[in-house]
Tab-separated table of C-alpha atoms in Angstrom:
chain	number	residue	atom	x	y	z
A	178	MET	CA	23.713	2.912	12.835
A	179	ARG	CA	22.520	0.723	10.028
A	180	ARG	CA	24.428	-2.456	9.377
A	181	PHE	CA	26.555	-2.194	6.225
A	182	LEU	CA	26.084	-4.565	3.371
A	183	ALA	CA	28.891	-7.042	2.984
A	184	ALA	CA	27.083	-9.807	1.114
A	185	PRO	CA	25.878	-9.607	-2.501
A	186	LEU	CA	23.293	-6.938	-2.850
A	187	VAL	CA	19.614	-7.832	-2.865
A	188	VAL	CA	16.432	-5.728	-3.100
A	189	VAL	CA	12.907	-4.232	-2.035
A	190	THR	CA	10.945	-1.135	-1.099
A	191	ALA	CA	8.365	0.473	1.137
A	192	ILE	CA	7.080	4.142	1.458
A	193	ALA	CA	8.204	7.260	2.901
A	194	LEU	CA	7.766	10.309	4.860
A	195	GLY	CA	8.434	11.432	8.391
A	196	VAL	CA	7.148	14.196	10.641
A	197	VAL	CA	8.161	17.736	9.756
A	198	THR	CA	8.496	20.682	12.131
A	199	GLY	CA	7.153	24.222	12.085
A	200	GLU	CA	10.439	25.666	10.918
A	201	ALA	CA	10.865	27.336	7.550
A	202	ARG	CA	12.807	24.401	6.235
A	203	ALA	CA	11.267	20.978	6.854
A	204	THR	CA	12.994	18.411	8.943
A	205	PRO	CA	13.860	15.536	6.526
A	206	PRO	CA	12.178	12.187	6.936
A	207	ASP	CA	14.162	10.137	9.436
A	208	CYS	CA	13.894	6.643	8.021
A	209	ASP	CA	15.448	5.087	11.173
A	210	ARG	CA	12.358	6.177	13.079
A	211	THR	CA	9.366	3.881	13.226
A	212	THR	CA	7.041	6.701	12.297
A	213	ALA	CA	8.653	7.249	8.930
A	214	LEU	CA	7.086	5.740	5.786
A	215	CYS	CA	10.290	5.201	3.809
A	216	THR	CA	11.570	2.945	1.089
A	217	GLU	CA	12.839	0.050	3.008
A	218	PRO	CA	16.591	-0.590	2.454
A	219	ALA	CA	18.222	-4.031	2.282
A	220	ASP	CA	19.671	-3.601	5.799
A	221	ALA	CA	16.301	-2.968	7.343
A	222	ILE	CA	17.370	-4.340	10.727
A	223	GLY	CA	18.500	-1.215	12.523
A	224	TYR	CA	19.872	-0.152	15.833
A	225	GLY	CA	20.828	-2.980	18.287
A	226	GLY	CA	19.283	-5.568	15.910
A	227	ALA	CA	15.876	-4.047	16.377
A	228	TYR	CA	13.094	-4.588	13.761
A	229	THR	CA	12.534	-1.482	11.628
A	230	GLY	CA	10.596	-2.965	8.660
A	231	HIS	CA	6.909	-3.309	8.150
A	232	ASP	CA	4.466	-5.245	6.038
A	233	GLU	CA	3.841	-4.105	2.427
A	234	PRO	CA	1.859	-6.717	0.449
A	235	SER	CA	2.907	-6.121	-3.096
A	236	LEU	CA	2.258	-6.989	-6.678
A	237	LEU	CA	5.231	-6.981	-9.037
A	238	PHE	CA	4.662	-6.654	-12.827
A	239	TYR	CA	7.110	-8.736	-14.800
A	240	SER	CA	7.509	-8.414	-18.591
A	241	ASN	CA	10.282	-8.764	-21.189
A	242	ALA	CA	8.511	-6.341	-23.505
A	243	ALA	CA	10.424	-3.197	-24.462
A	244	GLY	CA	8.859	-0.169	-22.765
A	245	SER	CA	7.287	-2.200	-19.873
A	246	GLY	CA	9.861	-0.869	-17.425
A	247	ALA	CA	9.585	2.810	-18.476
A	248	THR	CA	5.947	3.467	-19.529
A	249	ASN	CA	2.982	2.224	-17.659
A	250	PHE	CA	-0.790	2.851	-17.653
A	251	TYR	CA	-3.151	1.842	-14.792
A	252	THR	CA	-6.924	2.092	-14.234
A	253	LEU	CA	-7.600	2.178	-10.487
A	254	GLN	CA	-10.731	2.783	-8.381
A	255	LEU	CA	-10.009	4.424	-5.124
A	256	PRO	CA	-11.421	2.559	-2.012
A	257	SER	CA	-14.551	3.824	-0.196
A	258	ASP	CA	-15.182	4.011	3.522
A	259	PRO	CA	-18.258	2.552	5.350
A	260	LYS	CA	-21.028	4.866	6.436
A	261	VAL	CA	-20.426	3.890	9.976
A	262	LEU	CA	-17.643	5.974	11.532
A	263	PRO	CA	-14.931	4.324	13.606
A	264	ASN	CA	-15.131	4.720	17.361
A	265	GLN	CA	-12.442	4.743	20.051
A	266	SER	CA	-13.318	1.255	21.279
A	267	GLY	CA	-12.823	-0.313	17.811
A	268	THR	CA	-16.321	-1.717	17.666
A	269	ALA	CA	-17.790	0.369	14.781
A	270	GLY	CA	-16.533	1.136	11.254
A	271	THR	CA	-13.060	0.605	9.989
A	272	TRP	CA	-11.813	3.229	7.536
A	273	ASN	CA	-9.005	3.269	5.057
A	274	PHE	CA	-6.699	5.474	7.126
A	275	GLN	CA	-6.708	2.707	9.724
A	276	LEU	CA	-5.891	-0.024	7.232
A	277	HIS	CA	-3.127	1.699	5.326
A	278	PRO	CA	-1.692	5.247	5.633
A	279	ALA	CA	-0.992	4.985	1.859
A	280	PHE	CA	-0.686	2.759	-1.126
A	281	TRP	CA	1.592	3.359	-4.088
A	282	LEU	CA	2.688	2.559	-7.677
A	283	GLY	CA	6.458	2.211	-8.184
A	284	MET	CA	9.207	2.336	-10.759
A	285	ALA	CA	13.055	2.132	-10.721
A	286	LEU	CA	14.798	5.392	-11.785
A	287	CYS	CA	18.229	6.542	-12.660
A	288	ASP	CA	20.269	8.577	-10.045
A	289	ASN	CA	23.984	8.393	-10.617
A	290	GLN	CA	24.702	9.880	-7.189
A	291	SER	CA	22.753	7.151	-5.295
A	292	ALA	CA	23.734	3.630	-4.157
A	293	PRO	CA	25.424	1.420	-4.939
A	294	GLU	CA	27.889	4.264	-5.778
A	295	PHE	CA	30.228	2.094	-7.844
A	296	THR	CA	30.202	4.692	-10.619
A	297	HIS	CA	28.955	8.292	-11.057
A	298	ALA	CA	28.873	7.911	-14.806
A	299	THR	CA	25.821	9.274	-16.536
A	300	CYS	CA	22.979	6.701	-16.325
A	301	THR	CA	21.511	5.715	-19.706
A	302	PRO	CA	17.728	5.872	-19.115
A	303	ASP	CA	15.080	3.395	-20.407
A	304	SER	CA	17.769	0.802	-21.014
A	305	ASP	CA	18.377	-2.809	-19.957
A	306	THR	CA	22.127	-2.137	-20.279
A	307	ASN	CA	21.584	-1.079	-16.620
A	308	ILE	CA	20.860	-4.603	-15.542
A	309	PHE	CA	23.595	-5.842	-13.106
A	310	ASP	CA	22.426	-8.720	-10.960
A	311	GLY	CA	25.331	-11.105	-10.719
A	312	THR	CA	26.535	-12.381	-7.340
A	313	ASN	CA	30.225	-12.784	-8.092
A	314	PRO	CA	32.182	-9.615	-7.104
A	315	SER	CA	34.658	-10.363	-9.945
A	316	GLY	CA	31.996	-10.583	-12.597
A	317	ALA	CA	31.152	-7.809	-15.081
A	318	ASP	CA	27.507	-8.026	-14.116
A	319	TYR	CA	28.013	-7.933	-10.353
A	320	ILE	CA	25.154	-6.133	-8.668
A	321	GLY	CA	27.616	-3.966	-6.704
A	322	LYS	CA	28.584	-2.390	-10.105
A	323	HIS	CA	25.023	-1.361	-10.915
A	324	PRO	CA	24.386	2.245	-11.926
A	325	GLY	CA	22.971	4.435	-9.157
A	326	THR	CA	19.332	4.051	-8.559
A	327	ALA	CA	16.384	5.907	-7.090
A	328	PHE	CA	12.783	4.711	-6.654
A	329	LEU	CA	9.503	6.357	-7.468
A	330	GLU	CA	6.514	5.885	-5.310
A	331	LEU	CA	3.366	7.512	-6.567
A	332	GLN	CA	1.590	7.536	-3.209
A	333	PHE	CA	-2.152	7.898	-2.496
A	334	TYR	CA	-3.300	9.078	0.870
A	335	PRO	CA	-6.737	8.344	2.470
A	336	PRO	CA	-8.960	11.085	3.954
A	337	GLY	CA	-10.568	11.609	7.328
A	338	TRP	CA	-7.964	11.671	10.026
A	339	ALA	CA	-4.820	13.583	11.214
A	340	PRO	CA	-3.715	16.045	8.515
A	341	TRP	CA	-0.407	16.403	6.676
A	342	PRO	CA	1.965	17.395	8.309
A	343	PRO	CA	2.522	15.386	10.442
A	344	GLY	CA	-0.425	13.013	9.881
A	345	ASN	CA	-1.406	11.372	6.571
A	346	SER	CA	-4.712	12.815	5.473
A	347	CYS	CA	-4.964	15.705	3.012
A	348	ASP	CA	-8.656	16.390	3.588
A	349	ALA	CA	-11.719	15.352	5.616
A	350	THR	CA	-13.318	13.522	2.651
A	351	LYS	CA	-10.926	13.662	-0.271
A	352	TRP	CA	-7.881	11.528	-1.281
A	353	CYS	CA	-4.685	13.117	-2.608
A	354	ALA	CA	-1.480	11.842	-4.115
A	355	ALA	CA	2.224	12.686	-4.214
A	356	MET	CA	5.330	11.862	-6.254
A	357	ALA	CA	7.984	10.637	-3.827
A	358	ILE	CA	11.398	9.722	-5.089
A	359	PHE	CA	13.922	8.120	-2.781
A	360	SER	CA	17.654	7.700	-3.141
A	361	PHE	CA	20.284	6.096	-0.834
A	362	ASN	CA	23.458	7.917	0.472
A	363	GLN	CA	25.768	4.933	0.923
A	364	ASP	CA	28.512	3.157	-1.016
A	365	GLN	CA	27.206	-0.447	-0.708
A	366	ASN	CA	30.539	-1.930	-1.784
A	367	THR	CA	32.550	-0.246	1.020
A	368	GLY	CA	29.801	0.747	3.570
A	369	THR	CA	30.892	4.406	3.313
A	370	VAL	CA	27.968	6.820	3.926
A	371	ASN	CA	27.706	10.397	2.719
A	372	ASN	CA	29.061	13.264	4.711
A	373	ALA	CA	27.735	14.140	8.151
A	374	ASP	CA	26.124	17.369	6.895
A	375	CYS	CA	24.047	15.378	4.381
A	376	LEU	CA	23.070	12.746	6.998
A	377	ASN	CA	22.030	15.568	9.395
A	378	THR	CA	20.014	17.497	6.792
A	379	VAL	CA	18.491	15.006	4.375
A	380	GLY	CA	19.253	11.671	6.047
A	381	LEU	CA	20.477	8.421	4.627
A	382	GLU	CA	17.464	8.309	2.267
A	383	PRO	CA	16.978	11.742	0.739
A	384	VAL	CA	13.654	12.331	-0.775
A	385	ASN	CA	12.212	14.566	-3.552
A	386	PHE	CA	8.584	15.122	-2.732
A	387	ALA	CA	5.749	16.952	-4.606
A	388	PHE	CA	1.968	16.629	-4.402
A	389	ILE	CA	0.237	15.887	-7.672
A	390	THR	CA	-1.030	19.343	-8.774
A	391	LYS	CA	-3.668	20.502	-11.264
A	392	SER	CA	-1.031	22.586	-13.047
A	393	GLY	CA	1.724	19.982	-13.061
A	394	VAL	CA	3.940	22.537	-11.242
A	395	PRO	CA	4.937	21.845	-7.596
A	396	HIS	CA	3.197	24.202	-5.108
A	397	ALA	CA	6.347	24.198	-3.045
A	398	PRO	CA	10.030	23.168	-3.457
A	399	PRO	CA	10.466	19.361	-4.000
A	400	GLY	CA	14.353	19.104	-3.846
A	401	PRO	CA	15.835	17.414	-0.734
A	402	LEU	CA	17.698	20.502	0.495
A	403	ASP	CA	14.866	22.849	-0.463
A	404	LEU	CA	11.891	21.167	1.274
A	405	THR	CA	9.799	23.358	3.490
A	406	ASP	CA	6.630	22.798	5.563
A	407	ALA	CA	4.682	23.971	2.492
A	408	SER	CA	6.196	21.018	0.583
A	409	PHE	CA	4.360	18.667	2.884
A	410	THR	CA	1.152	20.684	3.269
A	411	PRO	CA	-1.544	19.829	0.744
A	412	SER	CA	-3.584	22.615	-0.866
A	413	ALA	CA	-7.123	22.200	-2.285
A	414	ALA	CA	-6.382	25.233	-4.410
A	415	THR	CA	-3.404	23.759	-6.307
A	416	ASP	CA	-3.441	19.998	-5.737
A	417	LEU	CA	-5.596	17.246	-7.179
A	418	PHE	CA	-8.127	16.025	-4.636
A	419	MET	CA	-10.118	12.871	-5.447
A	420	GLY	CA	-13.269	11.326	-4.040
A	421	SER	CA	-13.597	7.820	-2.528
A	422	GLY	CA	-14.769	5.433	-5.270
A	423	ASP	CA	-13.472	7.660	-8.064
A	424	VAL	CA	-12.020	5.820	-11.025
A	425	LEU	CA	-8.513	6.929	-12.080
A	426	ALA	CA	-6.551	6.570	-15.258
A	427	ILE	CA	-2.906	6.772	-14.268
A	428	ASP	CA	-0.037	7.368	-16.722
A	429	ILE	CA	3.597	6.970	-15.725
A	430	HIS	CA	6.133	7.510	-18.509
A	431	ASP	CA	9.393	9.132	-19.539
A	432	GLY	CA	8.415	12.473	-20.914
A	433	ALA	CA	10.456	15.028	-22.728
A	434	ALA	CA	11.492	16.895	-19.497
A	435	GLY	CA	11.747	13.766	-17.239
A	436	LEU	CA	9.600	11.151	-15.512
A	437	THR	CA	6.011	12.211	-15.755
A	438	THR	CA	3.002	11.037	-13.781
A	439	ILE	CA	-0.551	11.948	-14.918
A	440	VAL	CA	-3.618	11.217	-12.872
A	441	HIS	CA	-6.918	11.485	-14.809
A	442	ASP	CA	-9.973	11.434	-12.559
A	443	LEU	CA	-12.493	9.782	-14.839
A	444	THR	CA	-15.317	10.344	-12.293
A	445	THR	CA	-14.865	14.109	-11.944
A	446	GLY	CA	-13.076	14.964	-15.224
A	447	GLN	CA	-10.169	16.588	-13.317
A	448	THR	CA	-6.498	15.964	-14.048
A	449	GLY	CA	-3.357	16.276	-12.048
A	450	ALA	CA	0.276	15.734	-12.964
A	451	MET	CA	3.904	16.042	-11.863
A	452	THR	CA	7.233	15.784	-13.779
A	453	ALA	CA	10.352	15.008	-11.917
A	454	SER	CA	12.495	17.592	-13.812
A	455	ALA	CA	15.192	20.010	-12.987
A	456	ALA	CA	12.861	22.722	-14.236
A	457	ASN	CA	10.401	21.733	-11.496
A	458	GLY	CA	12.993	21.933	-8.791
A	459	PHE	CA	13.872	18.249	-8.491
A	460	ALA	CA	17.491	17.501	-7.462
A	461	GLN	CA	19.917	14.791	-6.593
A	462	ILE	CA	22.057	14.834	-3.424
A	463	LEU	CA	25.751	14.559	-4.398
A	464	TYR	CA	27.599	11.741	-2.926
A	465	GLU	CA	30.620	13.555	-1.394
A	466	PRO	CA	31.594	11.573	1.759
A	467	THR	CA	34.757	13.857	2.483
A	468	SER	CA	32.922	17.127	2.058
A	469	SER	CA	32.129	19.322	5.038
A	470	LYS	CA	28.863	20.503	3.381
A	471	CYS	CA	25.922	18.743	1.756
A	472	HIS	CA	25.272	19.759	-1.870
A	473	GLN	CA	22.657	18.992	-4.384
A	474	ALA	CA	22.380	19.469	-8.136
A	475	PRO	CA	19.354	19.978	-10.347
A	476	TYR	CA	18.298	16.617	-11.813
A	477	SER	CA	15.676	15.207	-14.091
A	478	PHE	CA	14.825	11.731	-13.054
A	479	ARG	CA	14.103	9.139	-15.691
A	480	PRO	CA	13.159	5.396	-15.732
A	481	MET	CA	16.108	3.046	-15.278
A	482	TYR	CA	15.118	0.159	-17.413
A	483	SER	CA	13.407	-0.627	-20.720
A	484	THR	CA	11.729	-3.814	-19.534
A	485	SER	CA	10.348	-4.918	-16.164
A	486	SER	CA	11.880	-8.409	-16.177
A	487	GLU	CA	12.872	-10.338	-13.117
A	488	HIS	CA	16.397	-8.994	-13.595
A	489	THR	CA	15.390	-5.353	-12.990
A	490	ARG	CA	15.567	-4.065	-9.396
A	491	ILE	CA	16.690	-1.420	-6.853
A	492	PRO	CA	20.003	-2.752	-5.543
A	493	TRP	CA	19.797	-0.908	-2.209
A	494	ALA	CA	16.258	-1.816	-1.454
A	495	ALA	CA	14.919	-4.685	0.533
A	496	HIS	CA	13.008	-6.454	-2.215
A	497	SER	CA	13.195	-6.986	-5.981
A	498	PHE	CA	10.921	-4.047	-6.967
A	499	ASN	CA	10.821	-2.253	-10.241
A	500	VAL	CA	7.318	-1.781	-11.645
A	501	ALA	CA	5.127	-2.532	-8.679
A	502	PHE	CA	2.012	-1.797	-6.607
A	503	SER	CA	2.219	-1.946	-2.850
A	504	ASP	CA	-0.228	-1.537	0.026
A	505	GLU	CA	1.271	0.040	3.215
A	506	ILE	CA	-0.191	-1.768	6.177
A	507	GLY	CA	1.002	-2.388	9.766
A	508	HIS	CA	0.731	1.089	11.237
A	509	PHE	CA	-2.552	2.192	12.868
A	510	GLU	CA	-3.360	1.293	16.492
A	511	TYR	CA	-5.906	2.854	18.823
A	512	CYS	CA	-4.805	5.259	21.489
A	513	ASN	CA	-6.934	6.966	24.124
A	514	ALA	CA	-4.455	9.608	25.341
A	515	VAL	CA	-1.187	11.112	24.121
A	516	THR	CA	1.658	13.010	25.804
A	517	ALA	CA	1.561	15.439	22.834
A	518	GLU	CA	0.532	15.401	19.254
A	519	GLY	CA	2.807	13.133	17.248
A	520	ARG	CA	4.397	11.709	20.448
A	521	ASP	CA	3.736	8.685	22.697
A	522	CYS	CA	0.540	7.003	23.714
A	523	THR	CA	-0.240	6.979	27.517
A	524	SER	CA	-3.377	4.797	27.432
A	525	ASN	CA	-4.773	2.427	24.863
A	526	GLY	CA	-7.002	0.092	26.842
A	527	GLU	CA	-4.453	-2.734	26.835
A	528	PRO	CA	-2.804	-4.136	29.969
A	529	ALA	CA	0.545	-2.530	29.035
A	530	LEU	CA	1.979	-0.113	26.497
A	531	ASP	CA	4.842	-1.240	24.172
A	532	GLY	CA	7.533	0.422	22.050
A	533	ASP	CA	5.447	0.846	18.935
A	534	ASP	CA	2.844	3.043	20.708
A	535	THR	CA	4.321	6.229	19.345
A	536	GLY	CA	3.607	8.659	16.503
A	537	CYS	CA	0.207	9.193	18.102
A	538	PHE	CA	-2.495	11.791	17.712
A	539	SER	CA	-5.507	12.766	19.709
A	540	PRO	CA	-9.099	12.954	18.361
A	541	ALA	CA	-8.864	16.731	18.460
A	542	LEU	CA	-6.322	16.743	15.539
A	543	SER	CA	-8.556	14.746	13.252
A	544	LEU	CA	-10.134	16.363	10.209
A	545	LEU	CA	-13.266	14.161	10.484
A	546	VAL	CA	-13.179	10.905	12.460
A	547	ARG	CA	-12.676	11.835	16.108
A	548	ILE	CA	-10.590	8.908	17.337
A	549	GLY	CA	-7.033	8.744	18.786
A	550	GLY	CA	-4.423	6.516	17.281
A	551	CYS	CA	-0.762	5.826	16.579
A	552	ILE	CA	0.967	5.260	13.180
A	553	ALA	CA	4.389	3.939	14.124
A	554	THR	CA	5.499	0.611	12.723
A	555	ASP	CA	3.336	-2.139	14.280
A	556	ASN	CA	6.137	-4.351	15.555
A	557	ASP	CA	3.934	-6.798	17.373
A	558	PHE	CA	1.329	-7.135	14.612
A	559	ASP	CA	-1.651	-6.365	16.840
A	560	GLY	CA	-2.974	-3.306	15.078
A	561	VAL	CA	-6.133	-2.697	12.972
A	562	SER	CA	-4.697	-3.904	9.737
A	563	TYR	CA	-4.053	-7.397	11.228
A	564	GLN	CA	-7.656	-7.846	12.243
A	565	PRO	CA	-10.480	-9.372	10.105
A	566	VAL	CA	-11.866	-5.940	9.206
A	567	TRP	CA	-10.737	-5.803	5.529
A	568	PRO	CA	-13.226	-5.850	2.674
A	569	GLY	CA	-14.330	-9.431	2.095
A	570	ALA	CA	-13.187	-10.604	5.524
A	571	THR	CA	-15.518	-12.213	8.026
A	572	PRO	CA	-16.035	-9.286	10.484
A	573	ILE	CA	-15.739	-9.502	14.214
A	574	ALA	CA	-19.131	-9.254	15.822
A	575	GLY	CA	-20.077	-5.574	16.286
A	576	ARG	CA	-17.449	-4.269	13.785
A	577	THR	CA	-18.066	-2.873	10.343
A	578	ARG	CA	-15.491	-3.405	7.699
A	579	SER	CA	-14.541	-1.109	4.840
A	580	THR	CA	-17.149	-1.010	2.054
A	581	THR	CA	-14.976	-1.339	-0.971
A	582	ARG	CA	-11.355	-2.445	-1.787
A	583	ALA	CA	-8.998	-0.913	-4.305
A	584	ARG	CA	-9.492	-2.231	-7.799
A	585	SER	CA	-6.953	-1.758	-10.554
A	586	CYS	CA	-5.987	-2.620	-14.148
A	587	SER	CA	-2.525	-2.252	-15.507
A	588	ARG	CA	-1.021	-2.165	-18.954
A	589	ALA	CA	2.441	-1.783	-20.474
A	590	ARG	CA	3.117	0.345	-23.455
A	591	SER	CA	5.147	-1.257	-26.306
A	592	SER	CA	7.665	1.509	-26.336
A	593	ALA	CA	9.193	3.677	-23.714
A	594	ARG	CA	8.029	6.988	-25.086
A	595	ALA	CA	5.009	5.916	-27.139
A	596	ARG	CA	1.635	7.523	-26.452
A	597	THR	CA	-1.077	5.271	-25.299
A	598	THR	CA	-3.180	3.663	-28.003
A	599	ALA	CA	-5.362	0.543	-28.067
A	600	ALA	CA	-2.816	-1.236	-30.291
A	601	SER	CA	0.156	-0.438	-28.075
A	602	LEU	CA	-1.341	-1.869	-24.860
A	603	SER	CA	-0.896	-5.330	-23.598
A	604	ARG	CA	-3.808	-7.270	-22.114
A	605	PRO	CA	-4.721	-5.528	-18.805
A	606	THR	CA	-4.935	-7.211	-15.324
A	607	CYS	CA	-8.056	-6.129	-13.519
A	608	ARG	CA	-8.196	-7.571	-10.024
A	609	GLY	CA	-9.372	-6.381	-6.703
A	610	SER	CA	-6.839	-6.360	-3.862
A	611	LYS	CA	-6.984	-9.342	-1.439
A	612	ARG	CA	-6.943	-9.175	2.259
A	613	PRO	CA	-3.194	-8.784	3.129
A	614	THR	CA	-1.922	-11.696	5.179
A	615	SER	CA	1.849	-11.276	4.819
A	616	ALA	CA	4.503	-9.209	3.192
A	617	VAL	CA	5.145	-11.797	0.520
A	618	SER	CA	5.016	-10.248	-2.966
A	619	ALA	CA	2.434	-11.445	-5.525
A	620	ILE	CA	4.097	-11.848	-8.774
A	621	GLY	CA	2.309	-10.713	-11.932
A	622	SER	CA	2.268	-12.826	-15.039
A	623	PRO	CA	4.460	-11.772	-18.053
A	624	ALA	CA	1.294	-11.999	-20.126
A	625	ARG	CA	-0.416	-9.509	-17.919
A	626	THR	CA	2.129	-6.788	-17.134
A	627	ALA	CA	2.470	-3.129	-16.175
């Protein structure tokens, strides 16, 4: 199993969901599998010392301004795909689903039943009294004494390929988004994990998951023990679908009922939202390592911190994320034939197959682009996202790169619960994303924060 943390706790995250079954209740994402898109924990080296992480080029927004860690506003343009469709030989277009199964906006949240499990006292939301980042176990600010934390990932999924579940496209031509909130079922001071029933039902990283809907109400249960296949199946009738190239105004803040995300599609005039509230069915898994049964309690998630300074973080995650943007790369590889949908690749045109040729789908499953491929973690870094096919890259002869890249602006509100006004916004950062070359985070300037 995962190596326990014995050293001072350090941080970072990734994104998250696994394959679900056709049963009434969904199989939880298994974050030890290479096909899962999960928040990456600090002990990301897994079984037998094997690599389980993946690249996520990231932008962290740092600010000491009150409210910057709890209330954010972004303007973002969704990427577009080239007119030329990809082909199985990899010599035609390159689409967004090949470059990244998702990208996301993140924020640290309170969850007093999550790691590091030093205390289960009520977490004070929107407060820098939650900052514990010392390295001395005897110190009052030791990171192992940090209040329990969860992590929001507002994830955006590209169109055109294998559908949810178990793929990652919501529609043939439209983008969709979901609120995914991850917690961690382990006492990081002792290494003690939650009870066996919890590990078998919700895993080490339980997730609350809900697509962004036009009504703001989940179309299926979002709580970890309540998830069904419907929870992971997008619906054009209820969920916000967005077009490539659409300009979005994204609002993430602590609302009256809990953490609220609002996505305004400025191109179409449509709006979607989701609130991580007990009233909407969100819940926390109770840390009860000696119990014979797994339990959850209704819970309204709220931002952990007031600011987004360098001292704010997720103690159980692999990086120092709080307010952040990340691009999920290092997944898609071509596959010519599969043993079964979602299983292993049997032919990919290379001299030999390797261990990351799994989580594969045939062209028949695709919603639009009829190519086969795999979306497991690309351990040997030879997949599409590591080739010069990104926007702005010098293309390989005969290949067509994506037409546009994601562009975004970000602003921080001056107070945690203030509504957005021109006077309350800091100077925005408006930059196109660069071609990812490593997982090293790009650090935002305090003068230009989210």
